[in-house]
Amino acid sequence: MSYEHILVDRPADGVGRVRLNRPKALNALNSPLMDEVNDAMLAFNSDAGIGAMILSGSDKAFAAGADIKEMDGKTQIDMLMTVSLVDRFDFKKLTKPVIAAVSGYALGGGCEIALACDMIVASETAVFGQPEINLGIIPGAGGTQRLTRAVGKALAMEIMLTDRKLSAEEALRYGLVNRVAPLDEYMDVAISIAQKVGRRSQVAIRLAKDAIDKAYEMTLAEGLAYERRNFLVAFGSEDKAEGMRAFIEKRRAEWTNR
Ligand code: DAK
């Protein structure tokens, strides 16, 4: 499939990258763009040569939110019937880790997409916010849930009720992002993290990501039981045998992802 609104490449071995590319609209998320993101990420997810993915925008804007001009023409029933749009914001169906590389505006749906990723690397110029309140709506792609879990209730209320924006440094302080790097380095940092993920046993990576995600969905007792199940699955893998043998023999493990 050839793409109109995104750029797709492999910036390093084992790393798949999707860059939103609607510069004139600050990467506002319209339906064709989201379709393309969905298609490209799913293709990387099922590509055995890819260990982790990066989702980014431009240096100026990760994404300024859902496309307001597109939404302006939509009715309540249109939004109800485009339920698949919400699914596209939900990266849970991706079993491989996704790192958001965020620079400039990450607003509304843009912030929500970043939050749906597994890690976030921000440039010093990144700005996070949920300005939907200015449009007479509220976040609809997970902001009230994921942002609140990330930064806590009080700050989440301020962000979503008063359009308080967070700088990159604030986002780091409040636990929204993993790293903040200078503008000319943030992408390299994201690629380096993606490579570190990709160099591990993909069996163990998949089971670990799955179990961590469950921490948001389950009670502690349920989550611990789920973790034990995934641990036992990992323990039966060829990569477990190889990883432990490599440690004892003082050599680098050769993962087969089996
Ligand atoms: N949509 C459409 N166009 C946008 C846009 C957006 N979100 N953001 C910017 N643009 C366009 C501008 O209209 C302008 O286009 P032209 O007028 O030149 O044609 C161009 O990008 C440059 O923007 P500005 O001239 O405004 O640039 P500035 O540097 O002055 O300002 C800004 C940058 C990011 C502060 C400003 O553009 C801005 O406030 N943008 C809107 C931010 C916003 O309100 N975002 C939240 C949108 S609501 C759902 C799930 C999720 C959602 C909805 C439904 N389901 C349940 C289905 C999500 C909703 C949202 O994200």
PDB file of C-alpha atoms and ligand atoms in Angstrom:
ATOM      1  CA  MET A   1       0.000   0.000   0.000  1.00  0.00           C
ATOM      2  CA  SER A   2       1.349   3.454  -0.838  1.00  0.00           C
ATOM      3  CA  TYR A   3       0.666   6.183   1.676  1.00  0.00           C
ATOM      4  CA  GLU A   4      -0.353   9.805   1.311  1.00  0.00           C
ATOM      5  CA  HIS A   5      -0.354  11.077   4.905  1.00  0.00           C
ATOM      6  CA  ILE A   6       2.431   9.087   6.557  1.00  0.00           C
ATOM      7  CA  LEU A   7       6.080   8.230   5.954  1.00  0.00           C
ATOM      8  CA  VAL A   8       7.150   4.675   6.683  1.00  0.00           C
ATOM      9  CA  ASP A   9      10.736   3.469   7.020  1.00  0.00           C
ATOM     10  CA  ARG A  10      13.192   1.347   8.984  1.00  0.00           C
ATOM     11  CA  PRO A  11      15.675   3.793  10.557  1.00  0.00           C
ATOM     12  CA  ALA A  12      17.681   0.964  12.160  1.00  0.00           C
ATOM     13  CA  ASP A  13      17.861  -2.796  12.085  1.00  0.00           C
ATOM     14  CA  GLY A  14      14.683  -4.273  13.566  1.00  0.00           C
ATOM     15  CA  VAL A  15      12.987  -0.879  14.012  1.00  0.00           C
ATOM     16  CA  GLY A  16       9.902   0.172  12.053  1.00  0.00           C
ATOM     17  CA  ARG A  17       8.973   3.855  12.017  1.00  0.00           C
ATOM     18  CA  VAL A  18       5.716   5.574  11.080  1.00  0.00           C
ATOM     19  CA  ARG A  19       5.824   9.372  10.778  1.00  0.00           C
ATOM     20  CA  LEU A  20       2.639  11.396  10.512  1.00  0.00           C
ATOM     21  CA  ASN A  21       3.030  13.697   7.534  1.00  0.00           C
ATOM     22  CA  ARG A  22       0.326  16.339   7.117  1.00  0.00           C
ATOM     23  CA  PRO A  23       2.571  19.326   7.815  1.00  0.00           C
ATOM     24  CA  LYS A  24       0.097  21.995   6.660  1.00  0.00           C
ATOM     25  CA  ALA A  25      -2.453  20.793   9.226  1.00  0.00           C
ATOM     26  CA  LEU A  26       0.090  20.125  12.002  1.00  0.00           C
ATOM     27  CA  ASN A  27      -0.591  16.400  11.519  1.00  0.00           C
ATOM     28  CA  ALA A  28      -4.277  16.725  12.444  1.00  0.00           C
ATOM     29  CA  LEU A  29      -5.650  13.202  12.539  1.00  0.00           C
ATOM     30  CA  ASN A  30      -8.184  12.729   9.789  1.00  0.00           C
ATOM     31  CA  SER A  31      -9.704   9.353   8.893  1.00  0.00           C
ATOM     32  CA  PRO A  32      -7.450   8.547   5.906  1.00  0.00           C
ATOM     33  CA  LEU A  33      -4.366   9.293   8.001  1.00  0.00           C
ATOM     34  CA  MET A  34      -5.569   7.033  10.828  1.00  0.00           C
ATOM     35  CA  ASP A  35      -6.342   4.284   8.311  1.00  0.00           C
ATOM     36  CA  GLU A  36      -2.786   4.533   7.021  1.00  0.00           C
ATOM     37  CA  VAL A  37      -1.269   4.509  10.520  1.00  0.00           C
ATOM     38  CA  ASN A  38      -3.346   1.455  11.347  1.00  0.00           C
ATOM     39  CA  ASP A  39      -2.282  -0.346   8.183  1.00  0.00           C
ATOM     40  CA  ALA A  40       1.430   0.448   8.541  1.00  0.00           C
ATOM     41  CA  MET A  41       1.631  -0.433  12.241  1.00  0.00           C
ATOM     42  CA  LEU A  42      -0.173  -3.738  11.745  1.00  0.00           C
ATOM     43  CA  ALA A  43       2.194  -4.573   8.876  1.00  0.00           C
ATOM     44  CA  PHE A  44       5.225  -3.922  11.110  1.00  0.00           C
ATOM     45  CA  ASN A  45       3.592  -5.902  13.906  1.00  0.00           C
ATOM     46  CA  SER A  46       3.383  -8.999  11.738  1.00  0.00           C
ATOM     47  CA  ASP A  47       6.877  -8.542  10.239  1.00  0.00           C
ATOM     48  CA  ALA A  48       9.302 -10.978  11.887  1.00  0.00           C
ATOM     49  CA  GLY A  49      12.186  -8.606  11.095  1.00  0.00           C
ATOM     50  CA  ILE A  50      10.741  -5.843  13.292  1.00  0.00           C
ATOM     51  CA  GLY A  51      11.211  -5.863  17.072  1.00  0.00           C
ATOM     52  CA  ALA A  52       9.766  -2.470  17.997  1.00  0.00           C
ATOM     53  CA  MET A  53       8.032   0.469  16.353  1.00  0.00           C
ATOM     54  CA  ILE A  54       8.327   4.213  16.554  1.00  0.00           C
ATOM     55  CA  LEU A  55       5.411   6.562  15.974  1.00  0.00           C
ATOM     56  CA  SER A  56       6.298  10.196  15.433  1.00  0.00           C
ATOM     57  CA  GLY A  57       5.257  13.371  13.701  1.00  0.00           C
ATOM     58  CA  SER A  58       7.467  16.259  12.646  1.00  0.00           C
ATOM     59  CA  ASP A  59       9.730  18.354  14.843  1.00  0.00           C
ATOM     60  CA  LYS A  60       6.977  21.026  14.931  1.00  0.00           C
ATOM     61  CA  ALA A  61       4.005  18.794  15.659  1.00  0.00           C
ATOM     62  CA  PHE A  62       3.493  15.230  16.741  1.00  0.00           C
ATOM     63  CA  ALA A  63      -0.214  15.809  16.107  1.00  0.00           C
ATOM     64  CA  ALA A  64      -2.475  18.787  16.908  1.00  0.00           C
ATOM     65  CA  GLY A  65      -5.428  16.460  17.555  1.00  0.00           C
ATOM     66  CA  ALA A  66      -8.282  14.996  15.602  1.00  0.00           C
ATOM     67  CA  ASP A  67      -9.065  16.977  12.464  1.00  0.00           C
ATOM     68  CA  ILE A  68     -11.506  19.640  13.625  1.00  0.00           C
ATOM     69  CA  LYS A  69     -12.504  20.516  10.066  1.00  0.00           C
ATOM     70  CA  GLU A  70     -13.468  16.889   9.441  1.00  0.00           C
ATOM     71  CA  MET A  71     -15.307  16.593  12.776  1.00  0.00           C
ATOM     72  CA  ASP A  72     -17.179  19.858  12.179  1.00  0.00           C
ATOM     73  CA  GLY A  73     -19.216  18.173   9.462  1.00  0.00           C
ATOM     74  CA  LYS A  74     -20.029  15.100  11.518  1.00  0.00           C
ATOM     75  CA  THR A  75     -23.110  14.292  13.547  1.00  0.00           C
ATOM     76  CA  GLN A  76     -23.364  12.422  16.814  1.00  0.00           C
ATOM     77  CA  ILE A  77     -24.501   9.361  14.879  1.00  0.00           C
ATOM     78  CA  ASP A  78     -21.557   9.694  12.457  1.00  0.00           C
ATOM     79  CA  MET A  79     -19.219   9.543  15.460  1.00  0.00           C
ATOM     80  CA  LEU A  80     -21.126   6.620  16.938  1.00  0.00           C
ATOM     81  CA  MET A  81     -20.899   4.711  13.691  1.00  0.00           C
ATOM     82  CA  THR A  82     -17.171   5.419  13.261  1.00  0.00           C
ATOM     83  CA  VAL A  83     -16.453   3.408  16.380  1.00  0.00           C
ATOM     84  CA  SER A  84     -13.579   1.840  14.472  1.00  0.00           C
ATOM     85  CA  LEU A  85     -11.825   5.239  14.692  1.00  0.00           C
ATOM     86  CA  VAL A  86     -11.594   4.745  18.442  1.00  0.00           C
ATOM     87  CA  ASP A  87     -10.236   1.245  17.900  1.00  0.00           C
ATOM     88  CA  ARG A  88      -7.526   2.736  15.767  1.00  0.00           C
ATOM     89  CA  PHE A  89      -6.403   4.831  18.715  1.00  0.00           C
ATOM     90  CA  ASP A  90      -6.157   1.624  20.728  1.00  0.00           C
ATOM     91  CA  PHE A  91      -2.738   0.110  20.157  1.00  0.00           C
ATOM     92  CA  LYS A  92      -3.493  -2.877  22.393  1.00  0.00           C
ATOM     93  CA  LYS A  93      -3.853  -5.078  19.367  1.00  0.00           C
ATOM     94  CA  LEU A  94      -0.163  -4.456  18.657  1.00  0.00           C
ATOM     95  CA  THR A  95       1.906  -7.103  20.416  1.00  0.00           C
ATOM     96  CA  LYS A  96       5.225  -5.349  19.730  1.00  0.00           C
ATOM     97  CA  PRO A  97       6.281  -2.304  21.758  1.00  0.00           C
ATOM     98  CA  VAL A  98       5.530   1.105  20.278  1.00  0.00           C
ATOM     99  CA  ILE A  99       7.577   4.162  21.246  1.00  0.00           C
ATOM    100  CA  ALA A 100       6.120   7.586  20.601  1.00  0.00           C
ATOM    101  CA  ALA A 101       8.772  10.130  19.588  1.00  0.00           C
ATOM    102  CA  VAL A 102       7.033  13.413  20.372  1.00  0.00           C
ATOM    103  CA  SER A 103       8.141  16.893  19.351  1.00  0.00           C
ATOM    104  CA  GLY A 104       6.054  20.054  19.287  1.00  0.00           C
ATOM    105  CA  TYR A 105       2.305  19.809  19.708  1.00  0.00           C
ATOM    106  CA  ALA A 106       0.774  16.618  21.104  1.00  0.00           C
ATOM    107  CA  LEU A 107      -2.768  17.871  21.656  1.00  0.00           C
ATOM    108  CA  GLY A 108      -6.155  16.207  22.019  1.00  0.00           C
ATOM    109  CA  GLY A 109      -6.154  12.981  20.009  1.00  0.00           C
ATOM    110  CA  GLY A 110      -2.427  13.536  19.424  1.00  0.00           C
ATOM    111  CA  CYS A 111      -1.742  13.396  23.156  1.00  0.00           C
ATOM    112  CA  GLU A 112      -4.062  10.391  23.436  1.00  0.00           C
ATOM    113  CA  ILE A 113      -2.224   8.475  20.704  1.00  0.00           C
ATOM    114  CA  ALA A 114       1.091   9.133  22.455  1.00  0.00           C
ATOM    115  CA  LEU A 115      -0.440   7.910  25.720  1.00  0.00           C
ATOM    116  CA  ALA A 116      -1.637   4.736  23.990  1.00  0.00           C
ATOM    117  CA  CYS A 117       1.981   3.934  23.046  1.00  0.00           C
ATOM    118  CA  ASP A 118       4.177   1.926  25.409  1.00  0.00           C
ATOM    119  CA  MET A 119       6.832   4.591  25.976  1.00  0.00           C
ATOM    120  CA  ILE A 120       7.233   8.257  25.105  1.00  0.00           C
ATOM    121  CA  VAL A 121      10.447  10.068  24.221  1.00  0.00           C
ATOM    122  CA  ALA A 122       9.927  13.828  24.016  1.00  0.00           C
ATOM    123  CA  SER A 123      11.966  16.614  22.515  1.00  0.00           C
ATOM    124  CA  GLU A 124      12.512  19.686  24.680  1.00  0.00           C
ATOM    125  CA  THR A 125       9.916  21.506  22.575  1.00  0.00           C
ATOM    126  CA  ALA A 126       7.105  18.991  23.161  1.00  0.00           C
ATOM    127  CA  VAL A 127       3.803  20.354  24.468  1.00  0.00           C
ATOM    128  CA  PHE A 128       1.145  17.991  25.814  1.00  0.00           C
ATOM    129  CA  GLY A 129      -2.471  18.998  26.272  1.00  0.00           C
ATOM    130  CA  GLN A 130      -6.137  18.082  25.999  1.00  0.00           C
ATOM    131  CA  PRO A 131      -7.798  21.269  24.696  1.00  0.00           C
ATOM    132  CA  GLU A 132     -11.097  19.595  23.725  1.00  0.00           C
ATOM    133  CA  ILE A 133     -12.893  21.657  26.368  1.00  0.00           C
ATOM    134  CA  ASN A 134     -12.371  24.721  24.134  1.00  0.00           C
ATOM    135  CA  LEU A 135     -14.420  22.990  21.431  1.00  0.00           C
ATOM    136  CA  GLY A 136     -17.294  22.076  23.735  1.00  0.00           C
ATOM    137  CA  ILE A 137     -16.330  18.406  23.862  1.00  0.00           C
ATOM    138  CA  ILE A 138     -14.234  16.161  26.080  1.00  0.00           C
ATOM    139  CA  PRO A 139     -11.406  13.735  25.257  1.00  0.00           C
ATOM    140  CA  GLY A 140     -12.780  10.712  23.419  1.00  0.00           C
ATOM    141  CA  ALA A 141      -9.777   8.500  22.740  1.00  0.00           C
ATOM    142  CA  GLY A 142      -8.678   7.610  26.252  1.00  0.00           C
ATOM    143  CA  GLY A 143      -7.482  10.966  27.656  1.00  0.00           C
ATOM    144  CA  THR A 144      -9.691  10.984  30.733  1.00  0.00           C
ATOM    145  CA  GLN A 145      -8.471   7.484  31.603  1.00  0.00           C
ATOM    146  CA  ARG A 146      -4.840   7.166  30.484  1.00  0.00           C
ATOM    147  CA  LEU A 147      -3.773  10.727  31.331  1.00  0.00           C
ATOM    148  CA  THR A 148      -5.413  10.466  34.763  1.00  0.00           C
ATOM    149  CA  ARG A 149      -3.629   7.192  35.454  1.00  0.00           C
ATOM    150  CA  ALA A 150      -0.346   8.780  34.310  1.00  0.00           C
ATOM    151  CA  VAL A 151      -0.400  12.116  36.174  1.00  0.00           C
ATOM    152  CA  GLY A 152      -3.038  11.669  38.889  1.00  0.00           C
ATOM    153  CA  LYS A 153      -6.491  13.152  39.350  1.00  0.00           C
ATOM    154  CA  ALA A 154      -5.723  16.731  40.382  1.00  0.00           C
ATOM    155  CA  LEU A 155      -3.425  17.560  37.479  1.00  0.00           C
ATOM    156  CA  ALA A 156      -5.584  15.604  35.013  1.00  0.00           C
ATOM    157  CA  MET A 157      -8.564  17.739  36.057  1.00  0.00           C
ATOM    158  CA  GLU A 158      -6.599  20.936  35.470  1.00  0.00           C
ATOM    159  CA  ILE A 159      -5.331  19.766  32.074  1.00  0.00           C
ATOM    160  CA  MET A 160      -8.731  18.657  30.801  1.00  0.00           C
ATOM    161  CA  LEU A 161     -10.939  21.279  32.462  1.00  0.00           C
ATOM    162  CA  THR A 162      -8.788  24.375  31.914  1.00  0.00           C
ATOM    163  CA  ASP A 163      -6.585  23.452  28.918  1.00  0.00           C
ATOM    164  CA  ARG A 164      -3.442  23.569  31.035  1.00  0.00           C
ATOM    165  CA  LYS A 165      -0.582  22.511  28.772  1.00  0.00           C
ATOM    166  CA  LEU A 166       2.419  20.494  29.978  1.00  0.00           C
ATOM    167  CA  SER A 167       5.940  21.245  28.787  1.00  0.00           C
ATOM    168  CA  ALA A 168       8.324  18.372  28.110  1.00  0.00           C
ATOM    169  CA  GLU A 169      10.062  18.936  31.445  1.00  0.00           C
ATOM    170  CA  GLU A 170       6.724  18.898  33.291  1.00  0.00           C
ATOM    171  CA  ALA A 171       5.686  15.769  31.424  1.00  0.00           C
ATOM    172  CA  LEU A 172       8.894  14.103  32.585  1.00  0.00           C
ATOM    173  CA  ARG A 173       8.392  15.264  36.176  1.00  0.00           C
ATOM    174  CA  TYR A 174       4.828  13.951  36.270  1.00  0.00           C
ATOM    175  CA  GLY A 175       5.705  10.567  34.768  1.00  0.00           C
ATOM    176  CA  LEU A 176       4.035  11.031  31.396  1.00  0.00           C
ATOM    177  CA  VAL A 177       7.218  10.492  29.381  1.00  0.00           C
ATOM    178  CA  ASN A 178      10.317   8.310  29.675  1.00  0.00           C
ATOM    179  CA  ARG A 179      12.930  10.768  28.445  1.00  0.00           C
ATOM    180  CA  VAL A 180      13.369  14.351  27.295  1.00  0.00           C
ATOM    181  CA  ALA A 181      16.129  15.074  24.793  1.00  0.00           C
ATOM    182  CA  PRO A 182      17.234  18.071  22.713  1.00  0.00           C
ATOM    183  CA  LEU A 183      15.409  18.541  19.422  1.00  0.00           C
ATOM    184  CA  ASP A 184      18.243  17.127  17.356  1.00  0.00           C
ATOM    185  CA  GLU A 185      18.580  14.054  19.567  1.00  0.00           C
ATOM    186  CA  TYR A 186      15.114  12.874  20.597  1.00  0.00           C
ATOM    187  CA  MET A 187      14.630  10.660  17.530  1.00  0.00           C
ATOM    188  CA  ASP A 188      17.994   8.983  18.056  1.00  0.00           C
ATOM    189  CA  VAL A 189      17.041   8.321  21.681  1.00  0.00           C
ATOM    190  CA  ALA A 190      13.752   6.747  20.563  1.00  0.00           C
ATOM    191  CA  ILE A 191      15.549   4.623  17.952  1.00  0.00           C
ATOM    192  CA  SER A 192      18.123   3.520  20.510  1.00  0.00           C
ATOM    193  CA  ILE A 193      15.388   2.397  22.940  1.00  0.00           C
ATOM    194  CA  ALA A 194      13.587   0.585  20.117  1.00  0.00           C
ATOM    195  CA  GLN A 195      16.840  -1.209  19.210  1.00  0.00           C
ATOM    196  CA  LYS A 196      17.377  -2.244  22.828  1.00  0.00           C
ATOM    197  CA  VAL A 197      13.898  -3.781  22.824  1.00  0.00           C
ATOM    198  CA  GLY A 198      14.486  -5.427  19.442  1.00  0.00           C
ATOM    199  CA  ARG A 199      17.719  -7.084  20.568  1.00  0.00           C
ATOM    200  CA  ARG A 200      15.947  -9.052  23.324  1.00  0.00           C
ATOM    201  CA  SER A 201      14.020 -12.323  23.091  1.00  0.00           C
ATOM    202  CA  GLN A 202      10.822 -11.326  21.341  1.00  0.00           C
ATOM    203  CA  VAL A 203       8.993 -14.054  23.255  1.00  0.00           C
ATOM    204  CA  ALA A 204       9.959 -12.463  26.585  1.00  0.00           C
ATOM    205  CA  ILE A 205       9.315  -8.921  25.294  1.00  0.00           C
ATOM    206  CA  ARG A 206       5.826  -9.859  24.189  1.00  0.00           C
ATOM    207  CA  LEU A 207       4.966 -11.568  27.466  1.00  0.00           C
ATOM    208  CA  ALA A 208       6.379  -8.693  29.545  1.00  0.00           C
ATOM    209  CA  LYS A 209       4.487  -6.010  27.601  1.00  0.00           C
ATOM    210  CA  ASP A 210       1.295  -8.020  27.870  1.00  0.00           C
ATOM    211  CA  ALA A 211       1.647  -8.434  31.638  1.00  0.00           C
ATOM    212  CA  ILE A 212       2.543  -4.763  32.248  1.00  0.00           C
ATOM    213  CA  ASP A 213      -0.543  -3.688  30.278  1.00  0.00           C
ATOM    214  CA  LYS A 214      -2.670  -5.856  32.537  1.00  0.00           C
ATOM    215  CA  ALA A 215      -1.561  -3.795  35.555  1.00  0.00           C
ATOM    216  CA  TYR A 216      -4.095  -1.209  34.381  1.00  0.00           C
ATOM    217  CA  GLU A 217      -6.935  -3.658  33.954  1.00  0.00           C
ATOM    218  CA  MET A 218      -6.806  -6.000  36.949  1.00  0.00           C
ATOM    219  CA  THR A 219      -6.731  -6.147  40.720  1.00  0.00           C
ATOM    220  CA  LEU A 220      -3.297  -6.844  42.235  1.00  0.00           C
ATOM    221  CA  ALA A 221      -4.198 -10.487  42.900  1.00  0.00           C
ATOM    222  CA  GLU A 222      -5.457 -10.993  39.349  1.00  0.00           C
ATOM    223  CA  GLY A 223      -2.435  -9.195  37.918  1.00  0.00           C
ATOM    224  CA  LEU A 224      -0.001 -11.315  39.948  1.00  0.00           C
ATOM    225  CA  ALA A 225      -1.718 -14.498  38.737  1.00  0.00           C
ATOM    226  CA  TYR A 226      -1.545 -13.204  35.162  1.00  0.00           C
ATOM    227  CA  GLU A 227       2.137 -12.368  35.551  1.00  0.00           C
ATOM    228  CA  ARG A 228       2.815 -15.887  36.899  1.00  0.00           C
ATOM    229  CA  ARG A 229       1.143 -17.402  33.862  1.00  0.00           C
ATOM    230  CA  ASN A 230       3.234 -15.300  31.476  1.00  0.00           C
ATOM    231  CA  PHE A 231       6.371 -16.051  33.523  1.00  0.00           C
ATOM    232  CA  LEU A 232       5.724 -19.785  33.140  1.00  0.00           C
ATOM    233  CA  VAL A 233       5.178 -19.399  29.406  1.00  0.00           C
ATOM    234  CA  ALA A 234       8.550 -17.590  29.147  1.00  0.00           C
ATOM    235  CA  PHE A 235      10.144 -20.293  31.302  1.00  0.00           C
ATOM    236  CA  GLY A 236       9.193 -22.927  28.756  1.00  0.00           C
ATOM    237  CA  SER A 237      10.779 -21.085  25.831  1.00  0.00           C
ATOM    238  CA  GLU A 238      13.963 -22.024  23.988  1.00  0.00           C
ATOM    239  CA  ASP A 239      15.087 -18.455  24.644  1.00  0.00           C
ATOM    240  CA  LYS A 240      14.956 -19.119  28.411  1.00  0.00           C
ATOM    241  CA  ALA A 241      17.305 -22.084  27.981  1.00  0.00           C
ATOM    242  CA  GLU A 242      19.593 -20.029  25.731  1.00  0.00           C
ATOM    243  CA  GLY A 243      19.544 -16.937  27.979  1.00  0.00           C
ATOM    244  CA  MET A 244      20.532 -18.859  31.081  1.00  0.00           C
ATOM    245  CA  ARG A 245      23.147 -20.962  29.271  1.00  0.00           C
ATOM    246  CA  ALA A 246      24.668 -17.822  27.740  1.00  0.00           C
ATOM    247  CA  PHE A 247      24.929 -16.209  31.180  1.00  0.00           C
ATOM    248  CA  ILE A 248      26.675 -19.242  32.659  1.00  0.00           C
ATOM    249  CA  GLU A 249      29.014 -19.565  29.654  1.00  0.00           C
ATOM    250  CA  LYS A 250      29.764 -15.813  29.804  1.00  0.00           C
ATOM    251  CA  ARG A 251      28.720 -15.132  26.213  1.00  0.00           C
ATOM    252  CA  ARG A 252      26.060 -13.099  24.427  1.00  0.00           C
ATOM    253  CA  ALA A 253      22.707 -14.891  24.025  1.00  0.00           C
ATOM    254  CA  GLU A 254      21.606 -15.842  20.512  1.00  0.00           C
ATOM    255  CA  TRP A 255      17.844 -15.470  20.609  1.00  0.00           C
ATOM    256  CA  THR A 256      15.719 -17.567  18.265  1.00  0.00           C
ATOM    257  CA  ASN A 257      12.428 -16.070  19.444  1.00  0.00           C
ATOM    258  CA  ARG A 258      11.068 -19.553  20.100  1.00  0.00           C
TER     259      ARG A 258
HETATM  260  N1  DAK B   1      -7.670  20.061  13.069  1.00  0.00           N
HETATM  261  C1  DAK B   1      -7.646  20.614  11.826  1.00  0.00           C
HETATM  262  N2  DAK B   1      -6.741  21.541  11.449  1.00  0.00           N
HETATM  263  C2  DAK B   1      -5.832  21.930  12.365  1.00  0.00           C
HETATM  264  C3  DAK B   1      -5.793  21.412  13.673  1.00  0.00           C
HETATM  265  C4  DAK B   1      -6.775  20.419  14.018  1.00  0.00           C
HETATM  266  N3  DAK B   1      -6.800  19.811  15.205  1.00  0.00           N
HETATM  267  N4  DAK B   1      -4.783  22.007  14.336  1.00  0.00           N
HETATM  268  C5  DAK B   1      -4.205  22.857  13.489  1.00  0.00           C
HETATM  269  N5  DAK B   1      -4.822  22.805  12.286  1.00  0.00           N
HETATM  270  C6  DAK B   1      -4.512  23.574  11.074  1.00  0.00           C
HETATM  271  C7  DAK B   1      -4.986  25.006  11.201  1.00  0.00           C
HETATM  272  O1  DAK B   1      -6.356  25.093  10.901  1.00  0.00           O
HETATM  273  C8  DAK B   1      -4.095  25.683  10.197  1.00  0.00           C
HETATM  274  O2  DAK B   1      -4.597  25.436   8.915  1.00  0.00           O
HETATM  275  P1  DAK B   1      -4.895  26.660   7.888  1.00  0.00           P
HETATM  276  O3  DAK B   1      -5.812  27.594   8.615  1.00  0.00           O
HETATM  277  O4  DAK B   1      -3.538  27.251   7.637  1.00  0.00           O
HETATM  278  O5  DAK B   1      -5.498  26.007   6.713  1.00  0.00           O
HETATM  279  C9  DAK B   1      -2.784  24.932  10.326  1.00  0.00           C
HETATM  280  O6  DAK B   1      -3.107  23.686  10.922  1.00  0.00           O
HETATM  281  C10 DAK B   1      -1.779  25.633  11.232  1.00  0.00           C
HETATM  282  O7  DAK B   1      -2.431  25.905  12.448  1.00  0.00           O
HETATM  283  P2  DAK B   1      -2.386  27.333  13.152  1.00  0.00           P
HETATM  284  O8  DAK B   1      -2.317  28.432  12.136  1.00  0.00           O
HETATM  285  O9  DAK B   1      -3.486  27.387  14.154  1.00  0.00           O
HETATM  286  O10 DAK B   1      -0.953  27.254  13.864  1.00  0.00           O
HETATM  287  P3  DAK B   1      -0.490  27.952  15.212  1.00  0.00           P
HETATM  288  O11 DAK B   1       0.952  27.671  15.301  1.00  0.00           O
HETATM  289  O12 DAK B   1      -0.954  29.379  15.263  1.00  0.00           O
HETATM  290  O13 DAK B   1      -1.260  27.179  16.385  1.00  0.00           O
HETATM  291  C11 DAK B   1      -2.047  25.204  17.579  1.00  0.00           C
HETATM  292  C12 DAK B   1      -0.959  25.843  16.631  1.00  0.00           C
HETATM  293  C13 DAK B   1      -1.757  23.720  17.662  1.00  0.00           C
HETATM  294  C14 DAK B   1      -1.956  25.834  18.954  1.00  0.00           C
HETATM  295  C15 DAK B   1      -3.448  25.481  16.965  1.00  0.00           C
HETATM  296  O14 DAK B   1      -3.427  25.060  15.586  1.00  0.00           O
HETATM  297  C16 DAK B   1      -4.546  24.743  17.665  1.00  0.00           C
HETATM  298  O15 DAK B   1      -4.998  25.146  18.746  1.00  0.00           O
HETATM  299  N6  DAK B   1      -5.016  23.637  17.056  1.00  0.00           N
HETATM  300  C17 DAK B   1      -6.170  22.895  17.554  1.00  0.00           C
HETATM  301  C18 DAK B   1      -5.746  22.036  18.730  1.00  0.00           C
HETATM  302  C19 DAK B   1      -6.913  21.261  19.293  1.00  0.00           C
HETATM  303  O16 DAK B   1      -7.941  21.829  19.704  1.00  0.00           O
HETATM  304  N7  DAK B   1      -6.809  19.932  19.333  1.00  0.00           N
HETATM  305  C20 DAK B   1      -7.832  19.059  19.817  1.00  0.00           C
HETATM  306  C21 DAK B   1      -8.786  18.673  18.675  1.00  0.00           C
HETATM  307  S1  DAK B   1     -10.143  17.706  19.256  1.00  0.00           S
HETATM  308  C22 DAK B   1     -12.899  10.571  19.027  1.00  0.00           C
HETATM  309  C23 DAK B   1     -11.694  10.377  19.609  1.00  0.00           C
HETATM  310  C24 DAK B   1     -10.829  11.445  19.751  1.00  0.00           C
HETATM  311  C25 DAK B   1     -11.155  12.699  19.319  1.00  0.00           C
HETATM  312  C26 DAK B   1     -12.383  12.866  18.748  1.00  0.00           C
HETATM  313  C27 DAK B   1     -13.252  11.815  18.588  1.00  0.00           C
HETATM  314  N8  DAK B   1     -13.825   9.467  18.872  1.00  0.00           N
HETATM  315  C28 DAK B   1     -14.560   9.093  20.021  1.00  0.00           C
HETATM  316  C29 DAK B   1     -14.283   9.113  17.585  1.00  0.00           C
HETATM  317  C30 DAK B   1     -10.218  13.792  19.462  1.00  0.00           C
HETATM  318  C31 DAK B   1     -10.585  15.071  19.449  1.00  0.00           C
HETATM  319  C32 DAK B   1      -9.565  16.133  19.327  1.00  0.00           C
HETATM  320  O17 DAK B   1      -8.376  15.898  19.248  1.00  0.00           O
END
